[in-house]
PDB file of C-alpha atoms in Angstrom:
ATOM      1  CA  MET A  28      73.161 -67.130 -51.124  1.00 38.00           C
ATOM      2  CA  LEU A  29      72.068 -63.722 -52.433  1.00 45.00           C
ATOM      3  CA  ARG A  30      72.339 -63.193 -56.191  1.00 41.00           C
ATOM      4  CA  TRP A  31      72.019 -59.518 -57.188  1.00 43.00           C
ATOM      5  CA  GLY A  32      74.051 -59.026 -60.321  1.00 42.00           C
ATOM      6  CA  GLY A  33      77.523 -59.149 -61.757  1.00 43.00           C
ATOM      7  CA  ARG A  34      80.973 -59.059 -60.293  1.00 38.00           C
ATOM      8  CA  GLY A  35      81.180 -55.250 -60.197  1.00 42.00           C
ATOM      9  CA  LEU A  36      78.005 -55.018 -58.114  1.00 42.00           C
ATOM     10  CA  TRP A  37      79.247 -57.708 -55.762  1.00 38.00           C
ATOM     11  CA  LEU A  38      82.551 -55.904 -55.253  1.00 37.00           C
ATOM     12  CA  GLY A  39      80.682 -52.676 -54.506  1.00 46.00           C
ATOM     13  CA  LEU A  40      78.421 -54.439 -52.045  1.00 42.00           C
ATOM     14  CA  ALA A  41      81.383 -56.120 -50.394  1.00 40.00           C
ATOM     15  CA  VAL A  42      82.961 -52.726 -49.695  1.00 39.00           C
ATOM     16  CA  VAL A  43      79.706 -51.383 -48.293  1.00 42.00           C
ATOM     17  CA  ALA A  44      79.146 -54.554 -46.277  1.00 41.00           C
ATOM     18  CA  ALA A  45      82.556 -54.166 -44.671  1.00 38.00           C
ATOM     19  CA  ALA A  46      81.671 -50.620 -43.647  1.00 43.00           C
ATOM     20  CA  VAL A  47      78.300 -51.782 -42.352  1.00 41.00           C
ATOM     21  CA  MET A  48      79.992 -54.350 -40.127  1.00 39.00           C
ATOM     22  CA  VAL A  49      81.809 -51.461 -38.427  1.00 35.00           C
ATOM     23  CA  ALA A  50      78.903 -49.028 -38.250  1.00 43.00           C
ATOM     24  CA  ARG A  51      75.433 -50.542 -38.624  1.00 45.00           C
ATOM     25  CA  LEU A  52      72.315 -48.621 -39.630  1.00 47.00           C
ATOM     26  CA  PRO A  53      70.905 -46.521 -36.777  1.00 45.00           C
ATOM     27  CA  GLY A  54      70.580 -48.982 -33.909  1.00 50.00           C
ATOM     28  CA  TRP A  55      68.368 -51.470 -35.735  1.00 53.00           C
ATOM     29  CA  TRP A  56      70.937 -54.223 -35.917  1.00 51.00           C
ATOM     30  CA  SER A  57      72.922 -53.530 -32.749  1.00 53.00           C
ATOM     31  CA  PRO A  58      72.437 -55.692 -29.628  1.00 52.00           C
ATOM     32  CA  ARG A  59      69.760 -54.682 -27.123  1.00 55.00           C
ATOM     33  CA  ALA A  60      69.672 -55.752 -23.519  1.00 58.00           C
ATOM     34  CA  GLY A  61      67.011 -58.314 -22.731  1.00 70.00           C
ATOM     35  CA  PHE A  62      65.903 -59.194 -26.248  1.00 82.00           C
ATOM     36  CA  ARG A  63      64.680 -62.732 -26.908  1.00 94.00           C
ATOM     37  CA  LEU A  64      65.868 -65.250 -29.451  1.00 97.00           C
ATOM     38  CA  LEU A  65      63.044 -67.247 -31.015  1.00 97.00           C
ATOM     39  CA  ILE A  66      63.159 -70.125 -33.436  1.00 98.00           C
ATOM     40  CA  PRO A  67      60.478 -70.056 -36.170  1.00 98.00           C
ATOM     41  CA  GLU A  68      58.424 -72.693 -34.367  1.00 98.00           C
ATOM     42  CA  ASP A  69      58.283 -70.490 -31.259  1.00 97.00           C
ATOM     43  CA  LEU A  70      57.305 -67.424 -33.277  1.00 98.00           C
ATOM     44  CA  ALA A  71      54.498 -69.382 -34.962  1.00 98.00           C
ATOM     45  CA  ARG A  72      52.724 -69.651 -31.602  1.00 98.00           C
ATOM     46  CA  TYR A  73      52.212 -65.862 -31.532  1.00 98.00           C
ATOM     47  CA  ARG A  74      49.359 -65.459 -33.999  1.00 98.00           C
ATOM     48  CA  GLY A  75      46.920 -63.760 -31.647  1.00 97.00           C
ATOM     49  CA  GLY A  76      44.388 -66.564 -31.539  1.00 96.00           C
ATOM     50  CA  ALA A  77      42.549 -67.920 -28.523  1.00 95.00           C
ATOM     51  CA  GLY A  78      45.088 -69.448 -26.170  1.00 96.00           C
ATOM     52  CA  ASP A  79      48.080 -68.001 -28.020  1.00 97.00           C
ATOM     53  CA  PRO A  80      50.675 -66.270 -25.798  1.00 97.00           C
ATOM     54  CA  GLY A  81      50.667 -63.073 -27.850  1.00 97.00           C
ATOM     55  CA  LEU A  82      50.662 -61.442 -31.273  1.00 98.00           C
ATOM     56  CA  TYR A  83      54.045 -61.022 -32.933  1.00 98.00           C
ATOM     57  CA  LEU A  84      55.417 -60.577 -36.419  1.00 98.00           C
ATOM     58  CA  ALA A  85      58.965 -60.428 -37.736  1.00 98.00           C
ATOM     59  CA  LEU A  86      60.612 -58.284 -40.387  1.00 98.00           C
ATOM     60  CA  LEU A  87      64.186 -58.919 -41.511  1.00 98.00           C
ATOM     61  CA  GLY A  88      64.498 -61.233 -38.535  1.00 98.00           C
ATOM     62  CA  ARG A  89      63.434 -58.608 -35.988  1.00 98.00           C
ATOM     63  CA  VAL A  90      60.376 -59.486 -33.902  1.00 98.00           C
ATOM     64  CA  TYR A  91      57.748 -56.927 -32.891  1.00 98.00           C
ATOM     65  CA  ASP A  92      54.791 -57.195 -30.523  1.00 98.00           C
ATOM     66  CA  VAL A  93      51.876 -55.911 -32.625  1.00 98.00           C
ATOM     67  CA  SER A  94      49.194 -56.504 -30.001  1.00 98.00           C
ATOM     68  CA  SER A  95      48.304 -52.798 -30.045  1.00 97.00           C
ATOM     69  CA  GLY A  96      47.391 -53.209 -33.720  1.00 97.00           C
ATOM     70  CA  ARG A  97      45.423 -56.385 -33.141  1.00 97.00           C
ATOM     71  CA  LYS A  98      42.606 -55.379 -35.476  1.00 97.00           C
ATOM     72  CA  HIS A  99      45.076 -55.502 -38.377  1.00 97.00           C
ATOM     73  CA  TYR A 100      46.915 -58.732 -37.521  1.00 97.00           C
ATOM     74  CA  GLU A 101      44.604 -61.008 -35.508  1.00 97.00           C
ATOM     75  CA  PRO A 102      43.107 -64.138 -37.100  1.00 97.00           C
ATOM     76  CA  GLY A 103      40.714 -63.152 -39.879  1.00 96.00           C
ATOM     77  CA  ALA A 104      42.153 -59.618 -40.233  1.00 96.00           C
ATOM     78  CA  HIS A 105      43.539 -58.392 -43.535  1.00 95.00           C
ATOM     79  CA  TYR A 106      47.189 -58.753 -42.482  1.00 96.00           C
ATOM     80  CA  SER A 107      46.773 -61.852 -40.336  1.00 97.00           C
ATOM     81  CA  GLY A 108      49.157 -63.751 -42.597  1.00 97.00           C
ATOM     82  CA  PHE A 109      52.074 -61.685 -41.277  1.00 98.00           C
ATOM     83  CA  ALA A 110      51.494 -62.783 -37.680  1.00 98.00           C
ATOM     84  CA  GLY A 111      53.693 -65.461 -36.171  1.00 98.00           C
ATOM     85  CA  ARG A 112      56.290 -65.452 -38.939  1.00 98.00           C
ATOM     86  CA  ASP A 113      58.878 -63.447 -40.867  1.00 98.00           C
ATOM     87  CA  ALA A 114      57.146 -62.546 -44.134  1.00 98.00           C
ATOM     88  CA  SER A 115      59.618 -59.858 -45.213  1.00 98.00           C
ATOM     89  CA  ARG A 116      59.104 -60.600 -48.899  1.00 97.00           C
ATOM     90  CA  ALA A 117      55.366 -59.913 -48.781  1.00 97.00           C
ATOM     91  CA  PHE A 118      55.925 -56.399 -47.434  1.00 97.00           C
ATOM     92  CA  VAL A 119      57.259 -55.568 -50.891  1.00 96.00           C
ATOM     93  CA  THR A 120      55.439 -57.917 -53.243  1.00 95.00           C
ATOM     94  CA  GLY A 121      51.955 -57.806 -51.701  1.00 95.00           C
ATOM     95  CA  ASP A 122      51.704 -61.570 -52.234  1.00 96.00           C
ATOM     96  CA  TYR A 123      49.797 -62.768 -49.163  1.00 95.00           C
ATOM     97  CA  SER A 124      49.643 -66.402 -50.248  1.00 95.00           C
ATOM     98  CA  GLU A 125      51.530 -69.017 -48.256  1.00 95.00           C
ATOM     99  CA  ALA A 126      54.135 -69.065 -51.018  1.00 96.00           C
ATOM    100  CA  GLY A 127      54.565 -65.299 -50.759  1.00 96.00           C
ATOM    101  CA  LEU A 128      54.591 -64.954 -46.964  1.00 97.00           C
ATOM    102  CA  VAL A 129      58.265 -65.867 -46.641  1.00 98.00           C
ATOM    103  CA  ASP A 130      61.540 -64.246 -45.642  1.00 98.00           C
ATOM    104  CA  ASP A 131      63.409 -64.909 -48.904  1.00 97.00           C
ATOM    105  CA  ILE A 132      64.312 -61.494 -50.333  1.00 96.00           C
ATOM    106  CA  SER A 133      67.357 -62.582 -52.317  1.00 93.00           C
ATOM    107  CA  ASP A 134      66.060 -61.256 -55.650  1.00 94.00           C
ATOM    108  CA  LEU A 135      64.736 -57.866 -54.514  1.00 93.00           C
ATOM    109  CA  SER A 136      66.037 -54.657 -56.058  1.00 90.00           C
ATOM    110  CA  PHE A 137      67.671 -51.691 -54.332  1.00 87.00           C
ATOM    111  CA  SER A 138      64.397 -49.750 -54.338  1.00 87.00           C
ATOM    112  CA  GLU A 139      62.525 -52.730 -52.912  1.00 93.00           C
ATOM    113  CA  MET A 140      65.104 -52.979 -50.139  1.00 93.00           C
ATOM    114  CA  LEU A 141      64.406 -49.335 -49.316  1.00 93.00           C
ATOM    115  CA  THR A 142      60.712 -50.208 -49.081  1.00 94.00           C
ATOM    116  CA  LEU A 143      61.654 -52.798 -46.447  1.00 95.00           C
ATOM    117  CA  GLN A 144      63.690 -50.170 -44.647  1.00 94.00           C
ATOM    118  CA  ASN A 145      60.648 -47.884 -44.569  1.00 95.00           C
ATOM    119  CA  TRP A 146      58.545 -50.690 -43.097  1.00 97.00           C
ATOM    120  CA  LEU A 147      61.248 -51.359 -40.538  1.00 96.00           C
ATOM    121  CA  SER A 148      61.159 -47.685 -39.538  1.00 96.00           C
ATOM    122  CA  PHE A 149      57.381 -47.959 -39.171  1.00 97.00           C
ATOM    123  CA  TYR A 150      57.569 -50.934 -36.813  1.00 98.00           C
ATOM    124  CA  GLU A 151      60.430 -49.429 -34.830  1.00 97.00           C
ATOM    125  CA  LYS A 152      58.342 -46.313 -34.276  1.00 97.00           C
ATOM    126  CA  ASN A 153      54.945 -47.856 -33.613  1.00 98.00           C
ATOM    127  CA  TYR A 154      55.510 -51.249 -31.991  1.00 98.00           C
ATOM    128  CA  GLU A 155      57.656 -52.842 -29.324  1.00 97.00           C
ATOM    129  CA  PHE A 156      60.766 -54.716 -30.394  1.00 97.00           C
ATOM    130  CA  VAL A 157      60.922 -58.006 -28.471  1.00 97.00           C
ATOM    131  CA  GLY A 158      63.614 -60.139 -30.084  1.00 97.00           C
ATOM    132  CA  ARG A 159      65.108 -61.841 -33.104  1.00 97.00           C
ATOM    133  CA  VAL A 160      64.332 -64.949 -35.118  1.00 98.00           C
ATOM    134  CA  VAL A 161      67.083 -67.509 -35.505  1.00 98.00           C
ATOM    135  CA  GLY A 162      67.409 -68.357 -39.175  1.00 97.00           C
ATOM    136  CA  ARG A 163      68.022 -66.409 -42.346  1.00 97.00           C
ATOM    137  CA  PHE A 164      68.978 -63.087 -40.758  1.00 98.00           C
ATOM    138  CA  TYR A 165      70.263 -63.946 -37.281  1.00 97.00           C
ATOM    139  CA  GLY A 166      72.330 -66.843 -36.008  1.00 97.00           C
ATOM    140  CA  GLU A 167      71.893 -68.834 -32.831  1.00 96.00           C
ATOM    141  CA  ASP A 168      74.167 -66.297 -31.104  1.00 94.00           C
ATOM    142  CA  GLY A 169      71.732 -63.502 -31.967  1.00 95.00           C
ATOM    143  CA  LEU A 170      74.223 -61.826 -34.296  1.00 95.00           C
ATOM    144  CA  PRO A 171      73.516 -60.848 -37.919  1.00 96.00           C
ATOM    145  CA  THR A 172      74.219 -63.431 -40.579  1.00 97.00           C
ATOM    146  CA  PRO A 173      76.197 -62.675 -43.763  1.00 97.00           C
ATOM    147  CA  GLU A 174      72.868 -62.518 -45.597  1.00 96.00           C
ATOM    148  CA  LEU A 175      71.617 -59.726 -43.352  1.00 96.00           C
ATOM    149  CA  THR A 176      74.921 -57.905 -43.821  1.00 95.00           C
ATOM    150  CA  GLN A 177      74.325 -58.009 -47.584  1.00 94.00           C
ATOM    151  CA  VAL A 178      70.789 -56.694 -47.066  1.00 95.00           C
ATOM    152  CA  GLU A 179      72.176 -53.795 -45.054  1.00 94.00           C
ATOM    153  CA  ALA A 180      74.679 -53.133 -47.822  1.00 94.00           C
ATOM    154  CA  MET A 181      71.849 -53.053 -50.364  1.00 92.00           C
ATOM    155  CA  ILE A 182      69.923 -50.593 -48.217  1.00 92.00           C
ATOM    156  CA  THR A 183      72.985 -48.385 -47.809  1.00 91.00           C
ATOM    157  CA  LYS A 184      73.634 -48.406 -51.554  1.00 89.00           C
ATOM    158  CA  GLY A 185      69.968 -47.671 -52.195  1.00 87.00           C
ATOM    159  CA  LEU A 186      70.069 -44.677 -49.853  1.00 89.00           C
ATOM    160  CA  GLU A 187      73.135 -43.369 -51.669  1.00 90.00           C
ATOM    161  CA  ALA A 188      71.389 -43.814 -55.023  1.00 85.00           C
ATOM    162  CA  ASN A 189      68.308 -41.994 -53.717  1.00 85.00           C
ATOM    163  CA  LYS A 190      70.459 -39.115 -52.548  1.00 89.00           C
ATOM    164  CA  GLN A 191      72.053 -38.888 -55.985  1.00 88.00           C
ATOM    165  CA  GLU A 192      68.636 -39.047 -57.671  1.00 88.00           C
ATOM    166  CA  VAL A 193      67.361 -36.136 -55.557  1.00 90.00           C
ATOM    167  CA  LYS A 194      70.473 -34.138 -56.464  1.00 92.00           C
ATOM    168  CA  GLU A 195      69.943 -34.918 -60.155  1.00 93.00           C
ATOM    169  CA  LYS A 196      66.279 -33.908 -59.939  1.00 94.00           C
ATOM    170  CA  GLN A 197      67.243 -30.553 -58.441  1.00 95.00           C
ATOM    171  CA  LYS A 198      69.612 -30.025 -61.353  1.00 96.00           C
ATOM    172  CA  PHE A 199      67.230 -31.273 -64.055  1.00 97.00           C
ATOM    173  CA  PRO A 200      63.603 -31.111 -62.784  1.00 97.00           C
ATOM    174  CA  PRO A 201      61.100 -33.092 -64.882  1.00 97.00           C
ATOM    175  CA  CYS A 202      58.916 -31.112 -67.282  1.00 97.00           C
ATOM    176  CA  ASN A 203      55.193 -30.674 -66.983  1.00 97.00           C
ATOM    177  CA  ALA A 204      53.521 -32.766 -69.678  1.00 96.00           C
ATOM    178  CA  GLU A 205      50.107 -33.336 -71.198  1.00 95.00           C
ATOM    179  CA  TRP A 206      48.693 -35.192 -74.166  1.00 92.00           C
ATOM    180  CA  SER A 207      45.357 -35.356 -75.960  1.00 91.00           C
ATOM    181  CA  SER A 208      44.302 -36.933 -79.228  1.00 91.00           C
ATOM    182  CA  ALA A 209      43.037 -33.558 -80.439  1.00 90.00           C
ATOM    183  CA  ARG A 210      45.988 -31.352 -79.501  1.00 91.00           C
ATOM    184  CA  GLY A 211      48.897 -33.762 -79.334  1.00 94.00           C
ATOM    185  CA  SER A 212      51.732 -33.455 -76.810  1.00 95.00           C
ATOM    186  CA  ARG A 213      52.908 -30.472 -74.820  1.00 96.00           C
ATOM    187  CA  PHE A 214      55.919 -30.128 -72.518  1.00 97.00           C
ATOM    188  CA  TRP A 215      56.526 -27.015 -70.472  1.00 98.00           C
ATOM    189  CA  CYS A 216      58.559 -25.704 -67.577  1.00 98.00           C
ATOM    190  CA  SER A 217      57.562 -23.660 -64.553  1.00 97.00           C
ATOM    191  CA  GLN A 218      59.125 -22.749 -61.217  1.00 97.00           C
ATOM    192  CA  LYS A 219      57.492 -25.841 -59.697  1.00 96.00           C
ATOM    193  CA  SER A 220      57.572 -28.359 -62.536  1.00 95.00           C
ATOM    194  CA  GLY A 221      58.566 -31.838 -61.493  1.00 93.00           C
ATOM    195  CA  GLY A 222      57.650 -30.963 -57.908  1.00 94.00           C
ATOM    196  CA  VAL A 223      60.911 -29.005 -57.570  1.00 95.00           C
ATOM    197  CA  SER A 224      60.461 -25.429 -56.306  1.00 96.00           C
ATOM    198  CA  ARG A 225      63.166 -23.112 -57.576  1.00 95.00           C
ATOM    199  CA  ASP A 226      63.899 -19.507 -58.566  1.00 96.00           C
ATOM    200  CA  TRP A 227      64.300 -20.275 -62.276  1.00 97.00           C
ATOM    201  CA  ILE A 228      61.987 -21.716 -64.937  1.00 97.00           C
ATOM    202  CA  GLY A 229      64.193 -23.373 -67.539  1.00 98.00           C
ATOM    203  CA  VAL A 230      63.497 -24.765 -70.995  1.00 98.00           C
ATOM    204  CA  PRO A 231      62.478 -28.289 -72.079  1.00 98.00           C
ATOM    205  CA  ARG A 232      65.206 -30.643 -73.222  1.00 98.00           C
ATOM    206  CA  LYS A 233      65.572 -34.377 -73.795  1.00 97.00           C
ATOM    207  CA  LEU A 234      67.817 -35.945 -71.158  1.00 97.00           C
ATOM    208  CA  TYR A 235      69.559 -39.187 -72.104  1.00 96.00           C
ATOM    209  CA  LYS A 236      70.608 -41.238 -69.096  1.00 90.00           C
ATOM    210  CA  PRO A 237      73.156 -44.049 -69.400  1.00 87.00           C
ATOM    211  CA  GLY A 238      71.340 -47.363 -69.613  1.00 83.00           C
ATOM    212  CA  ALA A 239      67.904 -45.807 -70.241  1.00 85.00           C
ATOM    213  CA  LYS A 240      66.095 -46.869 -73.406  1.00 88.00           C
ATOM    214  CA  GLU A 241      64.355 -43.545 -73.975  1.00 93.00           C
ATOM    215  CA  PRO A 242      65.118 -39.928 -73.031  1.00 95.00           C
ATOM    216  CA  HIS A 243      62.772 -37.999 -70.791  1.00 95.00           C
ATOM    217  CA  CYS A 244      61.875 -34.322 -70.684  1.00 97.00           C
ATOM    218  CA  VAL A 245      63.647 -32.140 -68.130  1.00 98.00           C
ATOM    219  CA  CYS A 246      63.777 -28.417 -67.468  1.00 98.00           C
ATOM    220  CA  VAL A 247      67.218 -26.899 -67.973  1.00 98.00           C
ATOM    221  CA  ARG A 248      68.576 -23.691 -66.465  1.00 97.00           C
ATOM    222  CA  THR A 249      69.605 -21.234 -69.208  1.00 97.00           C
ATOM    223  CA  THR A 250      71.726 -18.660 -67.346  1.00 94.00           C
ATOM    224  CA  GLY A 251      74.651 -18.579 -64.961  1.00 92.00           C
ATOM    225  CA  PRO A 252      77.439 -21.141 -64.641  1.00 91.00           C
ATOM    226  CA  PRO A 253      76.966 -24.881 -65.253  1.00 92.00           C
ATOM    227  CA  SER A 254      75.844 -26.808 -62.178  1.00 90.00           C
ATOM    228  CA  ASP A 255      78.973 -28.960 -62.303  1.00 85.00           C
ATOM    229  CA  GLN A 256      81.417 -26.079 -62.564  1.00 82.00           C
ATOM    230  CA  VAL A 257      84.140 -26.136 -59.949  1.00 69.00           C
ATOM    231  CA  PRO A 258      83.998 -23.146 -57.552  1.00 64.00           C
ATOM    232  CA  ASP A 259      87.539 -21.943 -58.330  1.00 63.00           C
ATOM    233  CA  ASN A 260      86.768 -21.558 -62.058  1.00 68.00           C
ATOM    234  CA  PRO A 261      84.593 -18.430 -62.345  1.00 70.00           C
ATOM    235  CA  ALA A 262      84.741 -18.238 -66.163  1.00 74.00           C
ATOM    236  CA  HIS A 263      81.593 -19.451 -67.935  1.00 75.00           C
ATOM    237  CA  ARG A 264      79.399 -18.665 -70.964  1.00 84.00           C
ATOM    238  CA  ASN A 265      76.297 -17.705 -68.944  1.00 91.00           C
ATOM    239  CA  ARG A 266      74.340 -20.595 -70.465  1.00 94.00           C
ATOM    240  CA  GLY A 267      73.479 -22.530 -67.331  1.00 95.00           C
ATOM    241  CA  ASP A 268      73.344 -26.263 -68.118  1.00 96.00           C
ATOM    242  CA  LEU A 269      72.376 -25.911 -71.786  1.00 97.00           C
ATOM    243  CA  ASP A 270      75.686 -27.367 -72.960  1.00 95.00           C
ATOM    244  CA  HIS A 271      75.443 -30.553 -70.909  1.00 95.00           C
ATOM    245  CA  PRO A 272      76.475 -33.444 -73.212  1.00 95.00           C
ATOM    246  CA  ASN A 273      73.474 -35.642 -72.316  1.00 96.00           C
ATOM    247  CA  LEU A 274      70.915 -33.061 -73.417  1.00 97.00           C
ATOM    248  CA  GLU A 275      69.228 -32.624 -76.785  1.00 97.00           C
ATOM    249  CA  GLU A 276      66.829 -29.971 -78.061  1.00 97.00           C
ATOM    250  CA  TYR A 277      63.334 -30.906 -79.189  1.00 97.00           C
ATOM    251  CA  ALA A 278      63.130 -30.675 -82.985  1.00 96.00           C
ATOM    252  CA  GLY A 279      60.722 -27.953 -84.052  1.00 95.00           C
ATOM    253  CA  CYS A 280      60.756 -26.190 -80.690  1.00 97.00           C
ATOM    254  CA  PRO A 281      62.479 -22.781 -80.357  1.00 97.00           C
ATOM    255  CA  SER A 282      65.730 -23.138 -78.413  1.00 96.00           C
ATOM    256  CA  LEU A 283      64.737 -20.922 -75.487  1.00 97.00           C
ATOM    257  CA  ALA A 284      60.973 -21.533 -75.449  1.00 98.00           C
ATOM    258  CA  ILE A 285      59.596 -22.637 -72.082  1.00 97.00           C
ATOM    259  CA  THR A 286      56.826 -24.607 -73.846  1.00 98.00           C
ATOM    260  CA  CYS A 287      57.150 -27.158 -76.638  1.00 97.00           C
ATOM    261  CA  SER A 288      54.015 -28.312 -78.451  1.00 96.00           C
ATOM    262  CA  PHE A 289      53.765 -31.178 -80.924  1.00 94.00           C
ATOM    263  CA  PRO A 290      50.459 -31.515 -82.844  1.00 92.00           C
ATOM    264  CA  PRO A 291      49.086 -35.021 -83.459  1.00 88.00           C
TER     265      PRO A 291
END
């Protein structure tokens, strides 16, 4: 059974899982005509060695023919350990030992699940899907197991969190930063700081995020309405996001300076 946190997280995942059962992620989990069902012992025969019937690997229970990438997966190649098995966990951990080349992903985080999704996209794009492995992720009927449904829910929640993070970064782009033993620390804002191109510069502020141990430096817009202002409320103080409750000025730095320097 998957164990990813407290009751609140489980309730959230249960809601997402129910939605996933109705509408699965783009075609990856839906039935395909002519796909094969393999048991792990069958899959193990497809390691690409002399006399083997082919070269397959599995990810999240989905089997791909990787013969066109033989140089990467054949016996003796760097990723040969992935051949003939479902080693989903190792795609994230990088543990290529026998203990690490397994399909148990029950303790992976949301971001690690998204890494698996990216790998799944890679194999869908570059290799031929041939079937499914009966076991952790698919039953003997070829349908997803409850464990796979929870994985899908984790991926969906991770995508939602990523979307929110991008939105937050557009609102509060990270500062540029540098440090040296001779000159100390410097934070500054520009129209491209934090990798976010925009038509304003902003000023450095400490942003405190719920659950974070330390604040981090972000660039804050100083004019216009607050980002969170509702469209039907045109009145504002023309201070941008400066009055956001999670922000704090840097002590010793002028309020509207675009650069804050702190000698050693």
